[in-house]
């Protein structure tokens, strides 16, 4: 295992950066990881989200996962909550949609209307 | 046919069951032996466990008479995958103690799914369930790699999210180095 001292240094840098920019957690992403989600590619979607945050050096977004949401036909499902805005539930977020989702919604602040799951009546 | 292409997807799915059952610690062990031509995956959680009836329902959803409780297909998928590859499957559970799943595959079996994206899967688990600890051990013959997230979380505390880009990069390279050290 890489050294825990190295991790300690990374933590200190991250804390310093957060202190300087005054940033906390600006947005949250939740990936549905039930059996249905995994079968539809949710693991790869989440891995792509993490990779994108890493590459774009986005520091104020947390990513967590949850179980089946009962909307299996829309998997992979990803929820995004930016600041105080409403939680938005997206359907069919495969790996290919991840960069645009992050670019437009997380960075640009504009939800991807076409990908939002519309509650059926 | 099962719904998953990779053993790591089965692992993710079974761990998710443990998390849903309120587990705080997941112990995941993968043991590969060329000598005995086996690949064994053991997933143990300290969640709320299941009684006999529930255990029957999750293992064999087609024969159960009870339909009031919703059960997923993840466990039968995993069982089927192991049995199709000259292996075996076992699940033990105790109410209040937790559940242990053991799947053994014939390692060289032509239909054995690959482990697949293990690093990506572990990264999802570590970052995606920030309050759950994971002890991961992968043995290939004499080589052994262990990652204990309790050590990582002890250093990080609650001040920095695991999805911080620098921490992600650290975790990714730690996992990659660990897996590479096992050779093939």
CSV table of C-alpha atoms in Angstrom, one decimal:
chain,number,residue,atom,x,y,z
A,1,UNK,CA,0.0,0.0,0.0
A,2,UNK,CA,1.2,3.5,-0.8
A,3,UNK,CA,2.2,5.3,2.3
A,4,UNK,CA,-0.3,6.7,4.7
A,5,UNK,CA,2.1,9.6,5.2
A,6,UNK,CA,1.5,10.5,1.6
A,7,UNK,CA,-2.2,10.4,2.2
A,8,UNK,CA,-1.8,12.7,5.2
A,9,UNK,CA,0.0,15.2,3.0
A,10,UNK,CA,-2.7,15.0,0.4
A,11,UNK,CA,-5.3,15.6,3.1
A,12,UNK,CA,-3.5,18.6,4.4
A,13,UNK,CA,-3.2,20.1,0.9
A,14,UNK,CA,-6.9,19.4,0.3
A,15,UNK,CA,-7.9,21.1,3.6
A,16,UNK,CA,-5.7,24.1,2.8
A,17,UNK,CA,-7.3,24.4,-0.6
A,18,UNK,CA,-10.8,24.2,0.8
A,19,UNK,CA,-9.9,26.8,3.4
A,20,UNK,CA,-8.5,29.2,0.8
A,21,UNK,CA,-11.4,29.0,-1.5
A,22,UNK,CA,-13.9,28.8,1.3
A,23,UNK,CA,-15.5,26.0,-0.5
A,24,UNK,CA,-17.6,23.3,1.1
A,25,UNK,CA,-19.6,20.7,-0.8
A,26,UNK,CA,-21.4,22.4,-3.6
A,27,UNK,CA,-23.1,19.5,-5.2
A,28,UNK,CA,-24.0,15.9,-4.6
A,29,UNK,CA,-24.2,13.0,-7.1
A,30,UNK,CA,-25.9,9.7,-6.2
A,31,UNK,CA,-25.7,6.6,-8.3
A,32,UNK,CA,-28.2,3.8,-8.0
A,33,UNK,CA,-26.3,0.5,-7.5
A,34,UNK,CA,-28.9,-2.2,-7.2
A,35,UNK,CA,-28.7,-5.4,-9.2
A,36,UNK,CA,-30.7,-3.8,-12.0
A,37,UNK,CA,-28.4,-0.8,-12.0
A,38,UNK,CA,-25.2,-2.8,-12.1
A,39,UNK,CA,-26.6,-5.0,-14.9
A,40,UNK,CA,-27.3,-1.8,-16.9
A,41,UNK,CA,-23.8,-0.5,-16.4
A,42,UNK,CA,-24.1,1.7,-13.2
A,43,UNK,CA,-20.7,0.6,-12.0
A,44,UNK,CA,-19.0,1.9,-15.1
A,45,UNK,CA,-21.1,5.1,-14.9
A,46,UNK,CA,-19.9,5.7,-11.4
A,47,UNK,CA,-16.3,4.9,-12.3
A,48,UNK,CA,-16.6,7.4,-15.2
A,49,UNK,CA,-18.0,10.1,-12.9
A,50,UNK,CA,-15.1,9.6,-10.4
A,51,UNK,CA,-12.6,9.6,-13.3
A,52,UNK,CA,-14.1,12.9,-14.7
A,53,UNK,CA,-14.0,14.6,-11.3
A,54,UNK,CA,-10.4,13.5,-10.9
A,55,UNK,CA,-9.3,14.7,-14.3
A,56,UNK,CA,-11.2,18.0,-14.1
A,57,UNK,CA,-10.0,18.5,-10.6
A,58,UNK,CA,-13.5,19.2,-9.3
A,59,UNK,CA,-13.2,19.4,-5.5
A,60,UNK,CA,-16.6,20.4,-4.3
A,61,UNK,CA,-18.7,17.5,-5.4
A,62,UNK,CA,-19.4,14.3,-3.4
A,63,UNK,CA,-20.4,11.1,-5.0
A,64,UNK,CA,-22.2,8.3,-3.2
A,65,UNK,CA,-24.2,5.3,-4.2
A,66,UNK,CA,-27.5,3.8,-3.1
A,67,UNK,CA,-29.6,0.7,-3.8
A,68,UNK,CA,-32.4,0.1,-6.2
A,69,UNK,CA,-34.8,3.0,-6.6
A,70,UNK,CA,-37.6,1.0,-8.0
A,71,UNK,CA,-37.3,2.6,-11.5
A,72,UNK,CA,-35.3,-0.3,-13.0
A,73,UNK,CA,-36.3,0.4,-16.6
A,74,UNK,CA,-34.5,3.8,-16.4
A,75,UNK,CA,-31.1,2.4,-15.1
A,76,UNK,CA,-28.4,3.5,-14.9
A,77,UNK,CA,-30.0,6.2,-12.7
A,78,UNK,CA,-28.0,9.2,-11.4
A,79,UNK,CA,-29.3,11.9,-9.1
A,80,UNK,CA,-27.8,15.3,-9.0
A,81,UNK,CA,-28.3,18.0,-6.4
A,82,UNK,CA,-26.6,21.3,-6.9
A,83,UNK,CA,-26.7,23.7,-3.9
A,84,UNK,CA,-30.2,24.4,-2.7
A,85,UNK,CA,-31.8,23.4,-5.9
A,86,UNK,CA,-34.1,20.4,-6.2
A,87,UNK,CA,-32.7,16.9,-6.5
A,88,UNK,CA,-32.8,15.9,-10.2
A,89,UNK,CA,-33.2,12.3,-11.2
A,90,UNK,CA,-31.7,11.3,-14.6
A,91,UNK,CA,-32.3,8.0,-16.4
A,92,UNK,CA,-30.1,6.0,-18.8
A,93,UNK,CA,-26.9,7.7,-17.8
A,94,UNK,CA,-24.4,5.4,-19.4
A,95,UNK,CA,-20.7,6.1,-19.6
A,96,UNK,CA,-21.1,8.2,-22.8
A,97,UNK,CA,-23.4,10.7,-21.1
A,98,UNK,CA,-21.2,11.3,-18.1
A,99,UNK,CA,-18.9,14.0,-19.5
A,100,UNK,CA,-21.8,16.1,-20.8
A,101,UNK,CA,-23.8,15.7,-17.6
A,102,UNK,CA,-20.8,17.0,-15.6
A,103,UNK,CA,-20.0,19.7,-18.0
A,104,UNK,CA,-23.5,21.1,-18.4
A,105,UNK,CA,-25.1,20.5,-15.0
A,106,UNK,CA,-22.3,20.3,-12.5
A,107,UNK,CA,-20.1,23.0,-14.0
A,108,UNK,CA,-22.5,25.0,-16.1
A,109,UNK,CA,-25.4,24.8,-13.7
A,110,UNK,CA,-27.9,23.9,-16.5
A,111,UNK,CA,-29.7,20.6,-16.0
A,112,UNK,CA,-29.9,18.2,-19.0
A,113,UNK,CA,-33.7,18.4,-19.4
A,114,UNK,CA,-33.9,15.6,-22.0
A,115,UNK,CA,-32.4,13.0,-19.6
A,116,UNK,CA,-34.6,13.8,-16.6
A,117,UNK,CA,-36.9,11.0,-15.6
A,118,UNK,CA,-40.4,12.4,-15.9
A,119,UNK,CA,-42.7,11.0,-13.3
A,120,UNK,CA,-45.4,9.0,-15.1
A,121,UNK,CA,-48.7,10.7,-14.1
B,1,UNK,CA,-27.4,-16.7,-18.4
B,2,UNK,CA,-26.6,-14.1,-15.8
B,3,UNK,CA,-26.9,-10.4,-16.1
B,4,UNK,CA,-23.3,-9.6,-15.3
B,5,UNK,CA,-20.2,-10.0,-17.5
B,6,UNK,CA,-17.7,-9.6,-14.7
B,7,UNK,CA,-17.2,-11.2,-11.3
B,8,UNK,CA,-16.5,-7.8,-9.9
B,9,UNK,CA,-20.1,-6.8,-10.7
B,10,UNK,CA,-21.3,-9.8,-8.7
B,11,UNK,CA,-19.1,-8.6,-5.8
B,12,UNK,CA,-20.5,-5.1,-6.0
B,13,UNK,CA,-24.0,-6.4,-6.0
B,14,UNK,CA,-23.5,-8.7,-2.9
B,15,UNK,CA,-21.7,-5.9,-1.0
B,16,UNK,CA,-24.7,-3.7,-1.8
B,17,UNK,CA,-26.9,-6.3,-0.1
B,18,UNK,CA,-24.8,-6.1,3.0
B,19,UNK,CA,-25.0,-2.3,3.0
B,20,UNK,CA,-28.8,-2.5,2.7
B,21,UNK,CA,-28.7,-4.9,5.7
B,22,UNK,CA,-27.1,-2.2,7.7
B,23,UNK,CA,-23.5,-3.5,7.7
B,24,UNK,CA,-20.7,-1.3,9.0
B,25,UNK,CA,-17.9,-3.6,8.0
B,26,UNK,CA,-17.5,-5.7,4.8
B,27,UNK,CA,-14.7,-8.2,4.5
B,28,UNK,CA,-14.1,-9.2,0.9
B,29,UNK,CA,-11.6,-11.9,0.1
B,30,UNK,CA,-10.6,-13.2,-3.3
B,31,UNK,CA,-8.3,-16.3,-3.3
B,32,UNK,CA,-6.9,-17.7,-6.5
B,33,UNK,CA,-5.0,-20.9,-6.7
B,34,UNK,CA,-3.4,-22.3,-9.7
B,35,UNK,CA,-2.6,-25.5,-7.9
B,36,UNK,CA,-6.2,-26.3,-7.0
B,37,UNK,CA,-7.5,-24.4,-10.1
B,38,UNK,CA,-10.0,-22.5,-8.0
B,39,UNK,CA,-11.0,-18.9,-7.6
B,40,UNK,CA,-12.9,-18.3,-4.4
B,41,UNK,CA,-14.8,-15.1,-3.5
B,42,UNK,CA,-15.9,-14.6,0.1
B,43,UNK,CA,-18.0,-11.6,1.2
B,44,UNK,CA,-18.8,-11.3,4.8
B,45,UNK,CA,-20.9,-8.5,6.4
B,46,UNK,CA,-22.0,-7.6,9.9
B,47,UNK,CA,-25.5,-6.5,8.9
B,48,UNK,CA,-28.7,-7.6,10.4
B,49,UNK,CA,-28.7,-11.1,8.9
B,50,UNK,CA,-31.6,-13.2,7.7
B,51,UNK,CA,-33.8,-15.9,9.1
B,52,UNK,CA,-34.1,-19.3,7.4
B,53,UNK,CA,-37.2,-18.3,5.5
B,54,UNK,CA,-35.6,-15.1,4.1
B,55,UNK,CA,-32.4,-17.0,3.3
B,56,UNK,CA,-34.4,-19.5,1.3
B,57,UNK,CA,-36.3,-16.7,-0.5
B,58,UNK,CA,-33.1,-14.9,-1.6
B,59,UNK,CA,-31.3,-18.0,-2.7
B,60,UNK,CA,-34.1,-19.7,-4.6
B,61,UNK,CA,-36.7,-17.1,-5.5
B,62,UNK,CA,-38.5,-19.4,-7.9
B,63,UNK,CA,-39.5,-22.0,-5.4
B,64,UNK,CA,-40.4,-19.9,-2.5
B,65,UNK,CA,-44.1,-19.7,-1.6
B,66,UNK,CA,-43.9,-16.4,0.1
B,67,UNK,CA,-44.3,-13.4,-2.1
B,68,UNK,CA,-44.9,-10.6,0.3
B,69,UNK,CA,-41.2,-9.7,0.7
B,70,UNK,CA,-39.4,-8.2,-2.2
B,71,UNK,CA,-36.2,-10.1,-3.0
B,72,UNK,CA,-33.6,-9.4,-5.6
B,73,UNK,CA,-32.0,-11.8,-8.0
B,74,UNK,CA,-28.4,-10.9,-7.2
B,75,UNK,CA,-27.7,-14.0,-5.1
B,76,UNK,CA,-29.3,-16.5,-7.5
B,77,UNK,CA,-27.3,-14.9,-10.3
B,78,UNK,CA,-24.0,-15.3,-8.4
B,79,UNK,CA,-24.9,-18.9,-7.4
B,80,UNK,CA,-25.7,-19.8,-11.0
B,81,UNK,CA,-22.5,-18.3,-12.2
B,82,UNK,CA,-20.4,-20.4,-9.8
B,83,UNK,CA,-22.3,-23.6,-10.5
B,84,UNK,CA,-22.0,-23.1,-14.2
B,85,UNK,CA,-18.2,-23.0,-13.8
B,86,UNK,CA,-17.7,-26.3,-12.0
B,87,UNK,CA,-17.8,-24.5,-8.7
B,88,UNK,CA,-20.1,-24.2,-5.7
B,89,UNK,CA,-21.9,-21.6,-3.7
B,90,UNK,CA,-22.7,-21.2,-0.1
B,91,UNK,CA,-24.6,-18.6,2.0
B,92,UNK,CA,-24.7,-18.5,5.7
B,93,UNK,CA,-26.6,-16.0,7.7
B,94,UNK,CA,-27.6,-15.3,11.3
B,95,UNK,CA,-30.0,-12.8,12.5
B,96,UNK,CA,-28.2,-10.0,14.3
B,97,UNK,CA,-24.8,-11.2,13.3
B,98,UNK,CA,-24.5,-10.9,9.5
B,99,UNK,CA,-24.2,-12.8,6.3
B,100,UNK,CA,-21.4,-14.6,4.5
B,101,UNK,CA,-21.4,-15.6,0.9
B,102,UNK,CA,-18.8,-17.9,-0.6
B,103,UNK,CA,-18.6,-18.6,-4.3
B,104,UNK,CA,-16.0,-20.9,-5.7
B,105,UNK,CA,-15.2,-21.1,-9.4
B,106,UNK,CA,-13.1,-23.5,-11.4
B,107,UNK,CA,-10.5,-20.9,-12.3
B,108,UNK,CA,-9.6,-22.2,-15.7
B,109,UNK,CA,-13.3,-22.9,-16.7
B,110,UNK,CA,-14.0,-21.6,-20.1
B,111,UNK,CA,-17.2,-19.9,-19.0
B,112,UNK,CA,-15.7,-18.3,-15.9
B,113,UNK,CA,-16.3,-14.6,-16.1
B,114,UNK,CA,-13.2,-12.4,-15.7
B,115,UNK,CA,-12.8,-10.5,-12.4
B,116,UNK,CA,-13.1,-7.5,-14.6
B,117,UNK,CA,-12.7,-3.9,-13.4
B,118,UNK,CA,-11.8,-4.7,-9.8
B,119,UNK,CA,-10.0,-1.4,-9.2
B,120,UNK,CA,-13.0,0.6,-10.5
B,121,UNK,CA,-15.4,-1.5,-8.4
B,122,UNK,CA,-13.4,-1.1,-5.2
B,123,UNK,CA,-13.1,2.6,-5.9
B,124,UNK,CA,-16.9,2.9,-6.2
B,125,UNK,CA,-17.4,1.0,-3.0
B,126,UNK,CA,-14.9,3.0,-1.0
B,127,UNK,CA,-16.0,6.4,-2.2
B,128,UNK,CA,-19.7,5.6,-2.6
B,129,UNK,CA,-20.2,4.3,0.9
B,130,UNK,CA,-18.2,6.7,3.0
B,131,UNK,CA,-19.5,5.4,6.3
B,132,UNK,CA,-18.8,1.7,5.6
B,133,UNK,CA,-15.5,0.0,6.2
B,134,UNK,CA,-14.0,-2.4,3.8
B,135,UNK,CA,-11.3,-4.9,4.3
B,136,UNK,CA,-10.2,-6.3,0.9
B,137,UNK,CA,-7.8,-9.1,0.5
B,138,UNK,CA,-6.7,-10.6,-2.8
B,139,UNK,CA,-4.5,-13.7,-2.8
B,140,UNK,CA,-3.0,-15.2,-5.9
B,141,UNK,CA,-0.9,-18.2,-5.0
B,142,UNK,CA,1.6,-17.0,-2.5
B,143,UNK,CA,1.1,-13.3,-3.2
B,144,UNK,CA,-1.2,-11.3,-1.1
B,145,UNK,CA,-2.6,-7.8,-1.2
B,146,UNK,CA,-4.6,-6.2,1.6
B,147,UNK,CA,-6.4,-2.9,1.7
B,148,UNK,CA,-8.1,-1.8,4.9
B,149,UNK,CA,-10.2,1.4,4.5
B,150,UNK,CA,-10.2,1.9,8.2
B,151,UNK,CA,-6.6,2.9,7.9
B,152,UNK,CA,-7.4,5.3,5.2
B,153,UNK,CA,-10.4,6.9,6.9
B,154,UNK,CA,-8.4,7.2,10.1
B,155,UNK,CA,-6.0,9.5,8.3
B,156,UNK,CA,-8.6,11.4,6.4
B,157,UNK,CA,-11.2,11.9,9.1
B,158,UNK,CA,-14.4,13.7,8.1
B,159,UNK,CA,-12.9,16.9,6.8
B,160,UNK,CA,-12.1,15.9,3.2
B,161,UNK,CA,-14.5,13.9,1.0
B,162,UNK,CA,-13.1,10.7,-0.6
B,163,UNK,CA,-14.2,12.1,-3.9
B,164,UNK,CA,-11.6,14.8,-3.7
B,165,UNK,CA,-9.6,14.5,-7.0
B,166,UNK,CA,-6.2,14.1,-5.3
B,167,UNK,CA,-7.6,11.5,-3.0
B,168,UNK,CA,-9.2,9.7,-5.9
B,169,UNK,CA,-5.9,9.6,-7.7
B,170,UNK,CA,-4.2,8.3,-4.6
B,171,UNK,CA,-6.8,5.5,-4.1
B,172,UNK,CA,-6.7,4.6,-7.7
B,173,UNK,CA,-2.9,4.3,-7.9
B,174,UNK,CA,-2.8,2.4,-4.5
B,175,UNK,CA,-5.3,-0.2,-5.9
B,176,UNK,CA,-3.5,-0.5,-9.2
B,177,UNK,CA,-0.1,-1.0,-7.5
B,178,UNK,CA,-1.6,-3.5,-5.1
B,179,UNK,CA,-3.2,-5.6,-7.9
B,180,UNK,CA,-0.1,-5.4,-10.1
B,181,UNK,CA,2.0,-6.7,-7.2
B,182,UNK,CA,0.0,-9.9,-7.4
B,183,UNK,CA,1.3,-10.7,-10.9
B,184,UNK,CA,-0.8,-13.1,-12.9
